C-alpha cells in the first residue's frame, strides 16, 4: 500500500516535470505577431488585421479601426491611408473612402466631410477636389450647387465666379439670358431705368438720334414727329409752322399769312399789295388790277372805289381818275374819257358834267367847261313810212334819225356814203 502511494506520487511529479519541459520548449520556439497581424496571445500563429483596421506594433492581441478620414483597403495593414482629395470618410474602420457628392469638394486628404462649393462656384461631378467658377453670363448665389444659373433678362455678368448678375445700366438692355454685356438702346428708343429687357420707343413729338440714350429729346420748334420711335424730326412743310417744341404736327398758316420755307417757327404777314384768303399758304397773291390792299396780313383786296382805278397788280392804293375822265363803278382798271358834250375839271370824279344846252365839245376827254364851245345844229329830217319800215330820205350830216336818251339828250343818227353810222348830239326838236 505504501509502495503504491509512492509510485503514484512519483508518476505525478514526472508528469508535471514533463509539462514544464513542454511549456519551456513551446515558449522558446513561438514568435511575436508582427505589425499588421494579431493573435489572442500576441504570438504566432497570427492573423492579418482585416480591411478597415491596422496594427502598428508587434505582439498585438487585437487590431485598431482606421479613424474617420482614413481607410485600409487590404488585410494586414500596419497603418491607415488618408482619404485622397475629392473623397472623405466619416466613420471609423472604413475600408474605402466615399466620393464627394456633386456640389461639394475636398481639396485636402484625410477629410471626414466634404465642403459645399461656395457662392459663384459649382461642381457637377462626384469626387471633386475643387469647384469650378461660374462662367461669364452665369452666377450662383447659393452654396453647394451642381450648376450655375444663367443671368436673367435685363442683367449681365462679364466675370467668372459671380454670385450675382448686375442690372443693365440705363440706356442699355438685354433681351436674352446668359449675356456677358448689355446692348445699347438703338436710335429712336431709350431706357431710363436699370435692368430692362427692352428699350422704350420715343413717343410722338420726341426723337433719339444716338444709341444708348436714357431719354428722348423734344422736337425743336419748326419740326415735328408723328410716330413712335423717331430717330429724327421732320421740318414743317411750306405753308405751316411750329412755335413750340415737342409737337406731333405742324399748324397751317392762317389766312393773311404765309410760310415759304420749310421748318418755319412762325408765318409771315402778307405784305401790303398782296393777300391770302386760304390757310396753309406758301405765298401771297398780288392784288389784281382794280383792287388794292394797304395793310399787312390782308386776307383779301379792296375794290378801287368809283372815281379811282388801278391798272397794275400789287397796288397798295388806287389812283384818282385824272381830269377829263371818270369812273362810275368800283374796281376799275382804267378811267373812261368824258364823252363829247361833257367835261370834268377835277380828279377822282364818278361822272362828267354836261355842256350847257345847245353846245358840245370838240371831242372826248374835255377837262373844262370852256371846251363846250361847239354849237349844236338844228335837226331836220324827211321821213316816209313804207309799210313796216321807216324811210329817211337824203341823210347827211344834218338829216337823219333823232333819238332822245333817258337823260333828255338828243342824238342824230345818220349814215355816211360808205355805210358807217354816225352819231351827233343835237338839240331836241320842240
Coordinates of C-alpha atoms in Angstrom, one line a residue:
X1 CA 0.0 0.0 0.0
X2 CA 2.7 2.4 1.0
X3 CA 4.6 1.3 -2.1
X4 CA 1.7 2.2 -4.4
X5 CA 1.3 5.7 -2.9
X6 CA 4.9 6.4 -3.5
X7 CA 4.7 5.2 -7.0
X8 CA 1.7 7.4 -7.8
X9 CA 3.4 10.5 -6.3
X10 CA 6.5 9.7 -8.4
X11 CA 4.4 9.5 -11.6
X12 CA 2.7 12.8 -10.8
X13 CA 6.0 14.5 -10.3
X14 CA 7.2 13.1 -13.5
X15 CA 4.1 14.4 -15.4
X16 CA 4.4 17.9 -14.0
X17 CA 8.1 17.9 -14.9
X18 CA 7.2 16.8 -18.4
X19 CA 4.6 19.5 -18.8
X20 CA 7.1 22.2 -17.6
X21 CA 9.6 20.9 -20.2
X22 CA 7.0 21.0 -22.9
X23 CA 5.9 24.6 -22.0
X24 CA 9.5 25.7 -21.9
X25 CA 10.1 24.2 -25.3
X26 CA 7.0 26.0 -26.7
X27 CA 8.0 29.4 -25.4
X28 CA 11.4 29.1 -26.8
X29 CA 10.1 28.3 -30.3
X30 CA 7.0 30.8 -30.6
X31 CA 7.3 34.4 -32.2
X32 CA 5.5 37.7 -31.5
X33 CA 2.9 38.7 -34.0
X34 CA 4.4 41.2 -36.5
X35 CA 2.8 44.6 -37.3
X36 CA -0.4 44.2 -39.3
X37 CA -1.2 41.0 -37.5
X38 CA -2.6 39.9 -34.2
X39 CA -3.5 36.8 -32.0
X40 CA -5.1 36.3 -28.7
X41 CA -1.7 35.7 -27.1
X42 CA 0.2 38.1 -29.3
X43 CA 2.3 35.2 -30.5
X44 CA 2.1 33.2 -33.7
X45 CA 0.2 31.8 -35.2
X46 CA -1.1 35.3 -36.1
X47 CA -4.0 36.7 -38.2
X48 CA -3.8 39.6 -40.7
X49 CA -5.7 42.7 -39.5
X50 CA -8.9 42.8 -41.6
X51 CA -9.7 45.7 -44.0
X52 CA -10.6 48.9 -42.2
X53 CA -8.2 48.1 -39.3
X54 CA -4.5 48.2 -38.6
X55 CA -1.8 47.1 -36.1
X56 CA 1.4 49.1 -35.9
X57 CA 3.0 47.2 -33.1
X58 CA 4.4 43.6 -32.7
X59 CA 2.7 41.1 -30.5
X60 CA -0.7 42.7 -30.9
X61 CA -3.6 40.9 -29.4
X62 CA -6.2 43.0 -31.5
X63 CA -6.3 45.4 -34.4
X64 CA -7.4 49.1 -34.3
X65 CA -10.1 50.6 -36.5
X66 CA -8.9 53.2 -39.0
X67 CA -10.1 56.6 -37.7
X68 CA -12.5 58.8 -39.7
X69 CA -10.8 60.4 -42.6
X70 CA -8.6 57.3 -43.2
X71 CA -9.1 53.9 -44.6
X72 CA -7.4 50.5 -45.2
X73 CA -8.5 48.5 -48.2
X74 CA -6.4 45.4 -47.7
X75 CA -5.8 42.9 -44.9
X76 CA -2.7 43.1 -42.8
X77 CA -2.3 46.9 -42.7
X78 CA 0.2 48.4 -40.3
X79 CA -1.2 51.9 -40.9
X80 CA -4.3 53.5 -42.4
X81 CA -4.2 55.7 -45.5
X82 CA -5.6 59.3 -45.6
X83 CA -8.7 59.6 -47.8
X84 CA -7.4 61.3 -51.0
X85 CA -8.6 64.7 -52.2
X86 CA -12.1 64.6 -53.6
X87 CA -13.0 61.8 -51.0
X88 CA -13.9 61.5 -47.4
X89 CA -14.7 59.0 -44.6
X90 CA -16.9 60.0 -41.7
X91 CA -16.8 56.6 -39.9
X92 CA -14.1 54.6 -38.1
X93 CA -13.0 51.3 -39.7
X94 CA -13.5 52.3 -43.3
X95 CA -12.1 50.1 -46.0
X96 CA -12.9 52.7 -48.7
X97 CA -13.5 56.4 -48.8
X98 CA -16.6 58.0 -50.4
X99 CA -16.5 60.4 -53.3
X100 CA -17.6 64.0 -52.5
X101 CA -21.1 64.4 -53.9
X102 CA -21.8 66.9 -56.8
X103 CA -21.9 70.4 -55.3
X104 CA -19.2 69.6 -52.8
X105 CA -15.4 69.2 -52.8
X106 CA -12.4 68.2 -50.8
X107 CA -9.1 69.9 -51.5
X108 CA -7.1 68.2 -48.7
X109 CA -6.5 64.5 -47.9
X110 CA -7.8 62.8 -44.8
X111 CA -11.1 64.7 -44.6
X112 CA -14.1 63.4 -42.6
X113 CA -16.5 65.5 -44.7
X114 CA -16.7 67.5 -48.0
X115 CA -17.2 71.2 -48.1
X116 CA -20.0 72.9 -50.1
X117 CA -18.9 74.8 -53.2
X118 CA -19.0 78.5 -52.3
X119 CA -21.1 81.1 -54.0
X120 CA -20.1 81.7 -57.6
X121 CA -18.8 78.2 -58.0
X122 CA -20.2 74.7 -58.7
X123 CA -19.2 71.1 -59.0
X124 CA -21.2 68.9 -61.4
X125 CA -19.4 65.6 -60.8
X126 CA -18.7 63.4 -57.8
X127 CA -15.2 63.3 -56.3
X128 CA -14.3 66.9 -57.0
X129 CA -11.1 68.2 -55.4
X130 CA -12.0 71.8 -56.3
X131 CA -15.1 73.7 -57.5
X132 CA -15.3 75.5 -60.9
X133 CA -16.0 79.2 -61.3
X134 CA -19.4 80.0 -62.8
X135 CA -18.6 81.2 -66.4
X136 CA -19.3 84.7 -67.6
X137 CA -23.0 85.2 -68.2
X138 CA -24.0 82.9 -65.2
X139 CA -24.0 83.1 -61.4
X140 CA -24.6 81.2 -58.2
X141 CA -25.9 83.0 -55.1
X142 CA -26.2 79.7 -53.1
X143 CA -23.5 77.3 -51.8
X144 CA -23.3 73.6 -52.7
X145 CA -24.6 74.0 -56.3
X146 CA -24.1 71.5 -59.1
X147 CA -24.6 74.0 -61.9
X148 CA -24.7 77.8 -62.4
X149 CA -27.8 79.8 -63.3
X150 CA -28.0 81.9 -66.4
X151 CA -28.1 85.6 -65.8
X152 CA -31.8 86.6 -66.4
X153 CA -33.1 89.1 -68.9
X154 CA -32.1 92.7 -68.1
X155 CA -28.8 91.6 -66.4
X156 CA -25.3 90.6 -67.4
X157 CA -22.1 89.3 -66.0
X158 CA -18.7 89.7 -67.6
X159 CA -16.6 88.0 -65.0
X160 CA -16.1 84.4 -63.8
X161 CA -17.2 83.2 -60.4
X162 CA -20.0 85.7 -59.9
X163 CA -22.5 85.3 -57.1
X164 CA -24.9 87.7 -58.8
X165 CA -25.6 89.4 -62.1
X166 CA -25.6 93.2 -62.2
X167 CA -28.5 95.1 -63.7
X168 CA -28.1 96.5 -67.2
X169 CA -27.5 100.3 -66.6
X170 CA -29.8 103.0 -68.0
X171 CA -29.6 103.4 -71.8
X172 CA -29.0 99.7 -72.2
X173 CA -31.0 96.4 -72.3
X174 CA -30.7 92.6 -72.6
X175 CA -33.5 90.6 -74.2
X176 CA -31.5 87.3 -73.9
X177 CA -30.4 85.3 -70.9
X178 CA -26.7 84.4 -70.1
X179 CA -25.3 87.6 -71.5
X180 CA -21.8 88.9 -70.7
X181 CA -22.7 92.5 -71.7
X182 CA -25.7 94.7 -72.2
X183 CA -26.8 96.2 -75.5
X184 CA -27.2 99.9 -76.1
X185 CA -30.7 101.1 -76.8
X186 CA -30.9 101.7 -80.6
X187 CA -31.7 105.1 -82.1
X188 CA -35.4 106.0 -81.6
X189 CA -35.5 104.3 -78.2
X190 CA -34.4 104.9 -74.6
X191 CA -34.1 103.3 -71.2
X192 CA -34.3 105.4 -68.1
X193 CA -34.2 102.6 -65.5
X194 CA -31.8 99.7 -64.8
X195 CA -32.4 96.1 -65.6
X196 CA -34.5 96.4 -68.7
X197 CA -35.1 93.5 -71.1
X198 CA -36.1 96.0 -73.8
X199 CA -36.0 99.7 -74.5
X200 CA -39.0 102.1 -74.9
X201 CA -39.7 103.8 -78.2
X202 CA -39.6 107.6 -78.2
X203 CA -43.2 108.9 -78.1
X204 CA -44.5 111.1 -80.9
X205 CA -43.1 114.6 -80.7
X206 CA -39.7 113.3 -79.5
X207 CA -36.7 111.6 -81.1
X208 CA -33.4 109.9 -80.3
X209 CA -30.6 110.2 -82.9
X210 CA -28.0 108.4 -80.8
X211 CA -27.7 104.9 -79.4
X212 CA -27.7 104.4 -75.6
X213 CA -30.0 107.3 -74.7
X214 CA -31.6 107.5 -71.3
X215 CA -34.3 109.9 -72.5
X216 CA -35.6 111.2 -75.8
X217 CA -35.3 114.8 -77.0
X218 CA -38.2 117.0 -77.9
X219 CA -38.5 118.0 -81.5
X220 CA -37.4 121.7 -81.7
X221 CA -39.7 124.4 -82.9
X222 CA -40.3 124.3 -86.6
X223 CA -40.1 120.5 -86.6
X224 CA -42.4 117.5 -85.6
X225 CA -42.6 113.8 -85.4
X226 CA -46.0 112.0 -85.6
X227 CA -44.9 108.4 -85.0
X228 CA -43.2 106.4 -82.2
X229 CA -39.6 105.6 -82.4
X230 CA -38.4 108.6 -84.4
X231 CA -34.7 108.9 -85.0
X232 CA -35.1 112.5 -86.3
X233 CA -37.8 115.1 -86.6
X234 CA -39.3 116.4 -89.8
X235 CA -39.3 120.0 -90.9
X236 CA -42.7 121.7 -91.0
X237 CA -43.6 121.8 -94.7
X238 CA -44.2 125.0 -96.7
X239 CA -47.4 126.8 -95.5
X240 CA -47.1 125.5 -91.9
X241 CA -45.2 126.3 -88.7
X242 CA -44.5 125.2 -85.1
X243 CA -43.8 127.8 -82.4
X244 CA -43.2 125.2 -79.7
X245 CA -41.0 122.1 -79.2
X246 CA -42.3 118.6 -78.8
X247 CA -45.0 118.8 -81.4
X248 CA -46.6 115.9 -83.2
X249 CA -47.9 118.0 -86.1
X250 CA -47.4 121.5 -87.7
X251 CA -50.0 124.2 -87.8
X252 CA -51.2 125.6 -91.1
X253 CA -50.5 129.3 -91.6
X254 CA -53.8 131.2 -91.1
X255 CA -55.3 133.4 -93.8
X256 CA -53.4 136.6 -94.4
X257 CA -50.1 134.8 -93.6
X258 CA -47.6 132.5 -95.4
X259 CA -44.5 130.4 -95.0
X260 CA -42.3 129.9 -98.0
X261 CA -39.5 127.9 -96.2
X262 CA -39.6 124.5 -94.5
X263 CA -39.0 124.3 -90.8
X264 CA -40.7 127.7 -90.0
X265 CA -41.3 128.6 -86.4
X266 CA -43.8 131.4 -87.4
X267 CA -45.7 132.5 -90.5
X268 CA -45.1 135.9 -92.2
X269 CA -47.8 138.5 -92.9
X270 CA -48.7 139.2 -96.4
X271 CA -47.2 142.5 -97.5
X272 CA -49.3 145.5 -98.5
X273 CA -50.4 145.0 -102.1
X274 CA -50.8 141.2 -101.6
X275 CA -53.3 138.9 -99.9
X276 CA -54.0 135.4 -99.0
X277 CA -57.6 134.1 -98.3
X278 CA -56.6 130.5 -97.6
X279 CA -54.9 128.7 -94.7
X280 CA -51.7 126.8 -95.3
X281 CA -50.4 129.2 -98.0
X282 CA -46.7 129.2 -99.0
X283 CA -47.0 132.5 -100.8
X284 CA -49.3 135.6 -101.1
X285 CA -51.0 136.7 -104.2
X286 CA -50.7 140.2 -105.7
X287 CA -53.9 142.2 -105.7
X288 CA -55.3 142.2 -109.3
X289 CA -55.7 145.5 -111.3
X290 CA -58.7 147.4 -110.0
X291 CA -58.1 146.3 -106.4
X292 CA -55.6 147.1 -103.6
X293 CA -54.5 146.3 -100.0
X294 CA -52.9 148.9 -97.8
X295 CA -52.2 146.8 -94.7
X296 CA -50.1 143.8 -93.8
X297 CA -51.8 140.4 -93.3
X298 CA -54.6 141.0 -95.7
X299 CA -57.0 138.1 -96.4
X300 CA -58.5 139.9 -99.4
X301 CA -58.1 143.0 -101.5
X302 CA -60.4 146.0 -101.6
X303 CA -62.1 147.4 -104.7
X304 CA -60.9 150.7 -106.0
X305 CA -63.8 153.0 -105.2
X306 CA -65.7 154.8 -108.0
X307 CA -63.7 157.8 -109.3
X308 CA -60.4 155.8 -109.0
X309 CA -58.5 153.0 -110.7
X310 CA -55.6 150.6 -110.6
X311 CA -54.1 149.3 -113.8
X312 CA -51.3 147.2 -112.3
X313 CA -51.1 144.1 -109.9
X314 CA -50.0 144.5 -106.3
X315 CA -51.3 148.0 -105.8
X316 CA -51.3 149.4 -102.2
X317 CA -53.6 152.3 -103.2
X318 CA -55.8 153.4 -106.2
X319 CA -55.2 156.5 -108.3
X320 CA -57.9 159.1 -108.8
X321 CA -59.2 159.4 -112.3
X322 CA -57.5 162.4 -113.9
X323 CA -59.4 165.5 -115.3
X324 CA -61.2 164.7 -118.4
X325 CA -62.2 161.2 -117.3
X326 CA -64.3 159.4 -114.8
X327 CA -65.1 156.0 -113.3
X328 CA -68.7 155.2 -112.3
X329 CA -68.1 151.7 -110.9
X330 CA -65.8 150.2 -108.3
X331 CA -62.8 148.0 -109.2
X332 CA -62.0 150.0 -112.3
X333 CA -58.7 149.2 -114.1
X334 CA -59.0 152.4 -116.2
X335 CA -60.9 155.6 -116.3
X336 CA -63.3 156.5 -119.2
X337 CA -62.8 159.7 -121.1
X338 CA -65.6 162.2 -120.8
X339 CA -67.8 161.7 -123.9
X340 CA -68.4 164.6 -126.3
X341 CA -70.7 167.1 -124.8
X342 CA -69.3 166.6 -121.3
X343 CA -66.3 167.5 -119.3
X344 CA -64.6 167.0 -115.9
X345 CA -62.3 169.6 -114.4
X346 CA -61.5 167.7 -111.2
X347 CA -59.8 164.4 -110.4
X348 CA -61.5 161.4 -108.9
X349 CA -64.9 162.0 -110.4
X350 CA -67.6 159.3 -110.9
X351 CA -69.3 161.2 -113.7
X352 CA -68.6 164.1 -116.2
X353 CA -70.6 167.4 -116.3
X354 CA -72.8 168.2 -119.3
X355 CA -72.1 171.1 -121.5
X356 CA -74.7 173.9 -121.5
X357 CA -77.7 173.3 -123.6
X358 CA -77.1 173.8 -127.3
X359 CA -73.3 173.3 -127.0
X360 CA -71.0 170.4 -127.2
X361 CA -67.2 169.8 -127.1
X362 CA -64.9 169.2 -130.0
X363 CA -64.3 165.6 -128.8
X364 CA -63.9 163.4 -125.8
X365 CA -61.9 163.9 -122.6
X366 CA -62.7 167.6 -122.2
X367 CA -61.3 169.0 -118.9
X368 CA -63.0 172.3 -118.7
X369 CA -66.4 173.9 -119.4
X370 CA -64.6 176.2 -121.8
X371 CA -64.4 173.2 -124.1
X372 CA -68.1 173.4 -124.6
X373 CA -67.7 175.8 -127.5
X374 CA -69.3 174.0 -130.4
X375 CA -72.9 175.0 -131.2
X376 CA -75.2 172.1 -131.9
X377 CA -77.0 172.5 -135.3
X378 CA -80.8 172.3 -135.6
X379 CA -82.1 168.9 -136.6
X380 CA -84.1 168.4 -139.8
X381 CA -85.4 165.2 -141.4
X382 CA -87.7 163.9 -144.2
X383 CA -89.5 160.8 -143.0
X384 CA -91.7 158.3 -145.1
X385 CA -93.4 155.3 -143.8
X386 CA -93.2 152.4 -146.3
X387 CA -95.2 149.5 -144.8
X388 CA -93.4 148.4 -141.7
X389 CA -90.3 150.3 -142.5
X390 CA -89.4 153.9 -141.7
X391 CA -87.6 155.6 -144.6
X392 CA -85.5 158.7 -144.1
X393 CA -84.5 160.3 -147.4
X394 CA -81.3 162.0 -148.0
X395 CA -79.5 161.5 -144.7
X396 CA -76.3 163.5 -144.4
X397 CA -74.5 165.3 -141.7
X398 CA -77.7 167.2 -140.7
X399 CA -80.5 164.9 -141.7
X400 CA -81.2 161.5 -140.0
X401 CA -82.9 159.8 -137.1
X402 CA -83.0 161.7 -133.9
X403 CA -83.2 159.6 -130.7
X404 CA -83.7 161.0 -127.2
X405 CA -81.9 159.4 -124.3
X406 CA -83.2 158.8 -120.8
X407 CA -81.2 161.8 -119.7
X408 CA -83.0 164.1 -122.1
X409 CA -80.2 164.4 -124.6
X410 CA -81.0 164.0 -128.3
X411 CA -78.7 162.3 -130.8
X412 CA -78.8 162.5 -134.5
X413 CA -78.1 159.1 -136.1
X414 CA -77.1 159.4 -139.8
X415 CA -75.3 157.1 -142.3
X416 CA -72.3 158.1 -144.3
X417 CA -71.9 157.4 -148.0
X418 CA -69.7 154.4 -147.1
X419 CA -72.5 153.0 -144.9
X420 CA -71.0 153.9 -141.5
X421 CA -73.4 155.1 -138.7
X422 CA -72.5 158.5 -137.4
X423 CA -73.8 159.8 -134.0
X424 CA -74.1 163.5 -133.3
X425 CA -75.7 165.3 -130.4
X426 CA -78.4 167.8 -131.4
X427 CA -81.0 169.9 -129.9
X428 CA -84.1 168.1 -129.2
X429 CA -87.0 169.1 -131.5
X430 CA -89.7 171.2 -129.9

